[in-house]
Amino acid sequence: VRAVILAAGAGSRIRPHFKEPKPLIKLLGLSLLERSILTLRECGISDFVIITGCAEKEIMASLGDGGKYKVDITYLHNPEWEKGNGVSAAAFKKISRPQEKFILTMADHVYSLETVKAFVQAAAGIGHEEILLAADKRLDRVWDLPEATKIQSEGQRALRLGKALSEYDAVDCGLFIGTEALLQALSEAVNRQRYNLTDAVNLLASQGRVKLFPVEADWVDADDLASLRQAEKILLKAALPDKDGLISRTINRKFSLPATKVLSKTAITPNQVTFISFLAALAAAACFILQQPLPGGLLAQLASIIDGIDGEIARLKFLKSSYGSLFDSILDRYADFLIVTGMAWSWFAKIESPAVLLISAAALAGLPMSMLLKEKYHTLTGKVYLPGQDDGFLELLPANRDGRLFIIMLGGVLNWIPAALVVLAAITHLQAVGRLIRLRKLL
Amino acid sequence: VRAVILAAGAGSRIRPHFKEPKPLIKLLGLSLLERSILTLRECGISDFVIITGCAEKEIMASLGDGGKYKVDITYLHNPEWEKGNGVSAAAFKKISRPQEKFILTMADHVYSLETVKAFVQAAAGIGHEEILLAADKRLDRVWDLPEATKIQSEGQRALRLGKALSEYDAVDCGLFIGTEALLQALSEAVNRQRYNLTDAVNLLASQGRVKLFPVEADWVDADDLASLRQAEKILLKAALPDKDGLISRTINRKFSLPATKVLSKTAITPNQVTFISFLAALAAAACFILQQPLPGGLLAQLASIIDGIDGEIARLKFLKSSYGSLFDSILDRYADFLIVTGMAWSWFAKIESPAVLLISAAALAGLPMSMLLKEKYHTLTGKVYLPGQDDGFLELLPANRDGRLFIIMLGGVLNWIPAALVVLAAITHLQAVGRLIRLRKLL
């Protein structure tokens, strides 16, 4: 399936605020057009057609042939772009193939990856005589409703579309599965001197040929400064992983997301952030060894917060990699070991007792258990272990990494290192034994 | 696909030595017939037809309806079993379905699981007018060649079969994909008063309709005491895993296989063996704490050997389970932690130095690294990490579990505990860093 991206318009409402044309405005480190391409690439699309208009040269200079994104980009120029986006969409007819289904989207619309993934998968169910249109029925959630193209629908079909409809129950999200039917409707509309995409879609809607796809997550048509800010918010929220622990959700993400917002605009890579998190842990360990538990504890919490940023940037900028995930997991284990060894050392410096050795060994042994059980579960079942779902009441134990580092932070800040080590040992082994018992039923 | 197992014969050559009929003779804890069924079950077969003859009642009493093996068993009695196994095979015609392909095998033939898996997969390529016959062309490897049914072949087809062929290049392994063609040939042969399966197969061979499947692993037709012993050898060898370390291969398996040979005949479960291995490790840790390094080291090596037996029994008796694998992995980690903590304690009792704490912490931290990297690799790629293949020159580090416990054994026996802890710390972290570097290219 090819994707056709309309990037021909002038973006007049936003133009005065930026030096670059609208499709090239950067949002969290990626231009709007780059983000469209990379989002679709994650959904398995590798062939792109970009319809250019007023900023042909700048766009071609910025994206090239797509090689740097590992996709193919073909450019089509629409000299009549000022007439309307229907003329731009119609330009695709020149190179379309018989019975081709294609994804049609706007360079300035921002969606979460999940929305686009689900939409692309729905393409298979669409016939050549109809089209699929992403529509948001959650009217109270639509950004800038007055500016949106409204839809009056019946069941899964659109009846009519328009900005000024008085009765409507959904909003056009600007994402289509196009077919020959759409290209014919576009020609017909242009012949009647109706130059907007909505005119062609209205033609099809009147014949009951516009199927609607319900959008369930936030999206935005980014055509002014406020909507760009809203797009940033939506993207940052979508960069959170599914399986956060309690401390991550309630504390760490409050700090990591604003940091990600800033760092995503720089060239820093997720693996570099992983390494910085490791350095923070190393500094925490050093503080404990130097009998400075307060900064030690705070640095451990900082390492925990930074540990969230690498993944956020990776998801936000499409930089996820297997090696990054491995590197992060292993460095996290080393960070944990170093911090706990530092705490053990600081305790041992005060009391040279075998009890210190035993409790420290128990805490060290507990650290990798959560990951070991989760990874083994994954290799045995092919499914990701989700603590929120698979742990049951064990989820209350703060024995995942966010919880463990929080206990270390408390131990440092309150200068209760022995207590922190005892608690660490207790909760990690309790979790391991609890999971072994629970999995006996689940496996 | 249904499997038809011929279990009608009297087994006259073996009968005097056993009280049970031949198909019910136990080999490493499972009767020959049970092993046939469970081997085929592992290949995805769940529907069985057993043709009985002289020992109908005993066989039905032993296997029941198959529920205890989670399969369905239908029994067909052949009152004329004494005439020959062709009559028994022909009995299946009564309940065969139009155009049915079925697996036909003998209750007294023993194959490795891999052979049967590959054979069952080849069934898809067989037409309804032909049959597939497993044939061993490695004549120097065939057990009891004089007793075997020989095959003269041309390319992938059999020309003729017989015990007394003067020219032959393969041996009939007694494993078939049967079709309507085989059932017709059996009727034809019986009508001509030719009562052996080989007679029917010969009919088809003369028409070029017997395709041969090359068997690459050892198998045996177990019809006397010597061949039963040979079958045990073949099965024990097939129970070894693919991914053994050097110490496992050269030392541990020399002890674990004989133990498995004995234990498989008892009711002990793999999980019980896992727990006994854990108890041996616990005893090793206790010895180190009690300043008894010699028994401590020997018990650690014993734990390592027993750690191989659970998997051997599980593979041999078709008792592999996801939970067993998880339980084994996690208990092994705890065993390792306890032994190393015991060693640290014994050293600490002599020298109360922070160096003891640091080196012990480094050794403890290194213990889970091998598993963490392997499991993470598996979840990221979907492929099992094979040290022999993926570790490259890192394989020389004895940092997998067999190597680590061997070092602990040496440390105990030679009373060099500090050195053993230093070596453990060094090799485990070297392996972890080495794998991180290597996987940067592989992932």
PDB file of C-alpha atoms in Angstrom, chain B residues 220-357:
ATOM      1  CA  VAL B 220      16.049 -49.494  16.277  1.00  0.00           C
ATOM      2  CA  ASP B 221      13.567 -52.316  15.766  1.00  0.00           C
ATOM      3  CA  ALA B 222      13.456 -53.562  19.361  1.00  0.00           C
ATOM      4  CA  ASP B 223      12.797 -57.265  19.047  1.00  0.00           C
ATOM      5  CA  ASP B 224      15.391 -58.786  21.365  1.00  0.00           C
ATOM      6  CA  LEU B 225      17.256 -57.898  24.553  1.00  0.00           C
ATOM      7  CA  ALA B 226      20.300 -56.475  22.774  1.00  0.00           C
ATOM      8  CA  SER B 227      18.196 -54.178  20.628  1.00  0.00           C
ATOM      9  CA  LEU B 228      16.305 -52.975  23.721  1.00  0.00           C
ATOM     10  CA  ARG B 229      19.629 -51.982  25.254  1.00  0.00           C
ATOM     11  CA  GLN B 230      20.559 -50.243  21.990  1.00  0.00           C
ATOM     12  CA  ALA B 231      17.229 -48.381  22.087  1.00  0.00           C
ATOM     13  CA  GLU B 232      18.062 -47.115  25.593  1.00  0.00           C
ATOM     14  CA  LYS B 233      21.400 -45.819  24.336  1.00  0.00           C
ATOM     15  CA  ILE B 234      19.825 -44.015  21.415  1.00  0.00           C
ATOM     16  CA  LEU B 235      17.147 -42.426  23.598  1.00  0.00           C
ATOM     17  CA  LEU B 236      19.601 -41.290  26.264  1.00  0.00           C
ATOM     18  CA  LYS B 237      21.801 -39.675  23.626  1.00  0.00           C
ATOM     19  CA  ALA B 238      18.789 -37.911  22.127  1.00  0.00           C
ATOM     20  CA  ALA B 239      17.898 -36.525  25.576  1.00  0.00           C
ATOM     21  CA  LEU B 240      20.971 -34.251  25.565  1.00  0.00           C
ATOM     22  CA  PRO B 241      20.216 -30.579  24.863  1.00  0.00           C
ATOM     23  CA  ASP B 242      21.775 -28.695  21.924  1.00  0.00           C
ATOM     24  CA  LYS B 243      23.437 -25.982  23.891  1.00  0.00           C
ATOM     25  CA  ASP B 244      25.722 -27.560  26.438  1.00  0.00           C
ATOM     26  CA  GLY B 245      28.805 -25.782  27.715  1.00  0.00           C
ATOM     27  CA  LEU B 246      32.240 -27.391  27.736  1.00  0.00           C
ATOM     28  CA  ILE B 247      32.086 -28.628  31.353  1.00  0.00           C
ATOM     29  CA  SER B 248      28.609 -30.039  30.834  1.00  0.00           C
ATOM     30  CA  ARG B 249      29.693 -31.942  27.748  1.00  0.00           C
ATOM     31  CA  THR B 250      32.977 -33.285  29.063  1.00  0.00           C
ATOM     32  CA  ILE B 251      32.184 -33.897  32.733  1.00  0.00           C
ATOM     33  CA  ASN B 252      28.607 -33.449  33.932  1.00  0.00           C
ATOM     34  CA  ARG B 253      26.858 -35.551  31.286  1.00  0.00           C
ATOM     35  CA  LYS B 254      29.152 -38.497  32.051  1.00  0.00           C
ATOM     36  CA  PHE B 255      27.438 -38.659  35.439  1.00  0.00           C
ATOM     37  CA  SER B 256      24.000 -37.283  34.719  1.00  0.00           C
ATOM     38  CA  LEU B 257      23.104 -39.690  31.881  1.00  0.00           C
ATOM     39  CA  PRO B 258      23.700 -42.862  33.947  1.00  0.00           C
ATOM     40  CA  ALA B 259      21.713 -41.285  36.778  1.00  0.00           C
ATOM     41  CA  THR B 260      18.926 -40.415  34.357  1.00  0.00           C
ATOM     42  CA  LYS B 261      18.934 -44.006  33.069  1.00  0.00           C
ATOM     43  CA  VAL B 262      18.165 -45.187  36.603  1.00  0.00           C
ATOM     44  CA  LEU B 263      15.874 -42.339  37.684  1.00  0.00           C
ATOM     45  CA  SER B 264      13.741 -42.407  34.535  1.00  0.00           C
ATOM     46  CA  LYS B 265      12.510 -45.816  35.637  1.00  0.00           C
ATOM     47  CA  THR B 266      11.140 -44.314  38.873  1.00  0.00           C
ATOM     48  CA  ALA B 267       8.247 -41.915  39.328  1.00  0.00           C
ATOM     49  CA  ILE B 268      10.480 -38.944  40.174  1.00  0.00           C
ATOM     50  CA  THR B 269       9.458 -35.775  38.313  1.00  0.00           C
ATOM     51  CA  PRO B 270      11.790 -33.232  36.683  1.00  0.00           C
ATOM     52  CA  ASN B 271      10.617 -30.552  39.136  1.00  0.00           C
ATOM     53  CA  GLN B 272      11.531 -32.827  42.040  1.00  0.00           C
ATOM     54  CA  VAL B 273      15.009 -33.268  40.541  1.00  0.00           C
ATOM     55  CA  THR B 274      15.269 -29.488  40.162  1.00  0.00           C
ATOM     56  CA  PHE B 275      14.490 -29.137  43.831  1.00  0.00           C
ATOM     57  CA  ILE B 276      17.041 -31.806  44.801  1.00  0.00           C
ATOM     58  CA  SER B 277      19.667 -29.905  42.804  1.00  0.00           C
ATOM     59  CA  PHE B 278      18.685 -26.804  44.775  1.00  0.00           C
ATOM     60  CA  LEU B 279      19.066 -28.741  48.036  1.00  0.00           C
ATOM     61  CA  ALA B 280      22.565 -29.836  46.979  1.00  0.00           C
ATOM     62  CA  ALA B 281      23.428 -26.188  46.351  1.00  0.00           C
ATOM     63  CA  LEU B 282      21.987 -25.253  49.734  1.00  0.00           C
ATOM     64  CA  ALA B 283      24.157 -27.922  51.347  1.00  0.00           C
ATOM     65  CA  ALA B 284      27.179 -26.561  49.460  1.00  0.00           C
ATOM     66  CA  ALA B 285      26.455 -23.068  50.802  1.00  0.00           C
ATOM     67  CA  ALA B 286      26.127 -24.467  54.328  1.00  0.00           C
ATOM     68  CA  CYS B 287      29.481 -26.271  54.015  1.00  0.00           C
ATOM     69  CA  PHE B 288      31.193 -23.052  52.947  1.00  0.00           C
ATOM     70  CA  ILE B 289      29.650 -21.197  55.883  1.00  0.00           C
ATOM     71  CA  LEU B 290      30.816 -23.992  58.210  1.00  0.00           C
ATOM     72  CA  GLN B 291      34.354 -23.626  56.790  1.00  0.00           C
ATOM     73  CA  GLN B 292      34.196 -26.975  54.994  1.00  0.00           C
ATOM     74  CA  PRO B 293      35.279 -25.914  51.520  1.00  0.00           C
ATOM     75  CA  LEU B 294      36.093 -29.417  50.255  1.00  0.00           C
ATOM     76  CA  PRO B 295      32.572 -30.857  50.621  1.00  0.00           C
ATOM     77  CA  GLY B 296      31.232 -27.425  49.696  1.00  0.00           C
ATOM     78  CA  GLY B 297      33.007 -27.522  46.346  1.00  0.00           C
ATOM     79  CA  LEU B 298      32.043 -31.119  45.666  1.00  0.00           C
ATOM     80  CA  LEU B 299      28.400 -30.451  46.521  1.00  0.00           C
ATOM     81  CA  ALA B 300      28.395 -27.455  44.155  1.00  0.00           C
ATOM     82  CA  GLN B 301      29.604 -29.733  41.357  1.00  0.00           C
ATOM     83  CA  LEU B 302      26.978 -32.297  42.350  1.00  0.00           C
ATOM     84  CA  ALA B 303      24.295 -29.602  42.115  1.00  0.00           C
ATOM     85  CA  SER B 304      25.619 -28.807  38.634  1.00  0.00           C
ATOM     86  CA  ILE B 305      25.369 -32.452  37.575  1.00  0.00           C
ATOM     87  CA  ILE B 306      21.891 -32.907  39.024  1.00  0.00           C
ATOM     88  CA  ASP B 307      20.895 -29.691  37.244  1.00  0.00           C
ATOM     89  CA  GLY B 308      21.318 -31.625  33.980  1.00  0.00           C
ATOM     90  CA  ILE B 309      19.161 -34.549  35.044  1.00  0.00           C
ATOM     91  CA  ASP B 310      15.839 -32.718  35.284  1.00  0.00           C
ATOM     92  CA  GLY B 311      16.012 -31.701  31.635  1.00  0.00           C
ATOM     93  CA  GLU B 312      17.154 -35.164  30.532  1.00  0.00           C
ATOM     94  CA  ILE B 313      14.240 -36.851  32.304  1.00  0.00           C
ATOM     95  CA  ALA B 314      11.818 -34.227  30.996  1.00  0.00           C
ATOM     96  CA  ARG B 315      12.881 -34.790  27.389  1.00  0.00           C
ATOM     97  CA  LEU B 316      13.091 -38.573  27.777  1.00  0.00           C
ATOM     98  CA  LYS B 317       9.648 -38.951  29.344  1.00  0.00           C
ATOM     99  CA  PHE B 318       7.877 -36.138  27.482  1.00  0.00           C
ATOM    100  CA  LEU B 319       7.486 -34.169  30.704  1.00  0.00           C
ATOM    101  CA  LYS B 320       8.799 -30.815  29.477  1.00  0.00           C
ATOM    102  CA  SER B 321       6.753 -27.881  30.721  1.00  0.00           C
ATOM    103  CA  SER B 322       6.979 -24.125  30.681  1.00  0.00           C
ATOM    104  CA  TYR B 323       6.607 -23.996  34.416  1.00  0.00           C
ATOM    105  CA  GLY B 324       9.381 -26.569  34.832  1.00  0.00           C
ATOM    106  CA  SER B 325      11.696 -24.420  32.736  1.00  0.00           C
ATOM    107  CA  LEU B 326      10.840 -21.299  34.760  1.00  0.00           C
ATOM    108  CA  PHE B 327      11.143 -23.100  38.084  1.00  0.00           C
ATOM    109  CA  ASP B 328      14.542 -24.507  37.059  1.00  0.00           C
ATOM    110  CA  SER B 329      15.876 -21.115  35.907  1.00  0.00           C
ATOM    111  CA  ILE B 330      14.834 -19.269  39.031  1.00  0.00           C
ATOM    112  CA  LEU B 331      15.934 -21.958  41.480  1.00  0.00           C
ATOM    113  CA  ASP B 332      19.312 -22.100  39.696  1.00  0.00           C
ATOM    114  CA  ARG B 333      19.738 -18.357  40.259  1.00  0.00           C
ATOM    115  CA  TYR B 334      18.941 -18.761  43.946  1.00  0.00           C
ATOM    116  CA  ALA B 335      21.286 -21.738  44.219  1.00  0.00           C
ATOM    117  CA  ASP B 336      24.100 -19.698  42.660  1.00  0.00           C
ATOM    118  CA  PHE B 337      23.452 -16.745  44.963  1.00  0.00           C
ATOM    119  CA  LEU B 338      23.410 -18.938  48.058  1.00  0.00           C
ATOM    120  CA  ILE B 339      26.650 -20.749  47.232  1.00  0.00           C
ATOM    121  CA  VAL B 340      28.533 -17.533  46.446  1.00  0.00           C
ATOM    122  CA  THR B 341      27.137 -15.878  49.578  1.00  0.00           C
ATOM    123  CA  GLY B 342      28.364 -18.888  51.562  1.00  0.00           C
ATOM    124  CA  MET B 343      31.825 -18.527  50.033  1.00  0.00           C
ATOM    125  CA  ALA B 344      31.840 -14.791  50.806  1.00  0.00           C
ATOM    126  CA  TRP B 345      30.838 -15.530  54.391  1.00  0.00           C
ATOM    127  CA  SER B 346      33.639 -18.066  54.860  1.00  0.00           C
ATOM    128  CA  TRP B 347      36.211 -15.600  53.515  1.00  0.00           C
ATOM    129  CA  PHE B 348      34.785 -12.755  55.595  1.00  0.00           C
ATOM    130  CA  ALA B 349      35.030 -14.894  58.749  1.00  0.00           C
ATOM    131  CA  LYS B 350      38.798 -14.919  58.222  1.00  0.00           C
ATOM    132  CA  ILE B 351      39.347 -11.371  56.956  1.00  0.00           C
ATOM    133  CA  GLU B 352      36.889  -8.640  57.858  1.00  0.00           C
ATOM    134  CA  SER B 353      37.864  -6.321  55.039  1.00  0.00           C
ATOM    135  CA  PRO B 354      35.851  -4.089  52.709  1.00  0.00           C
ATOM    136  CA  ALA B 355      37.690  -5.817  49.842  1.00  0.00           C
ATOM    137  CA  VAL B 356      35.819  -9.023  50.728  1.00  0.00           C
ATOM    138  CA  LEU B 357      32.540  -7.151  50.498  1.00  0.00           C
TER     139      LEU B 357
END
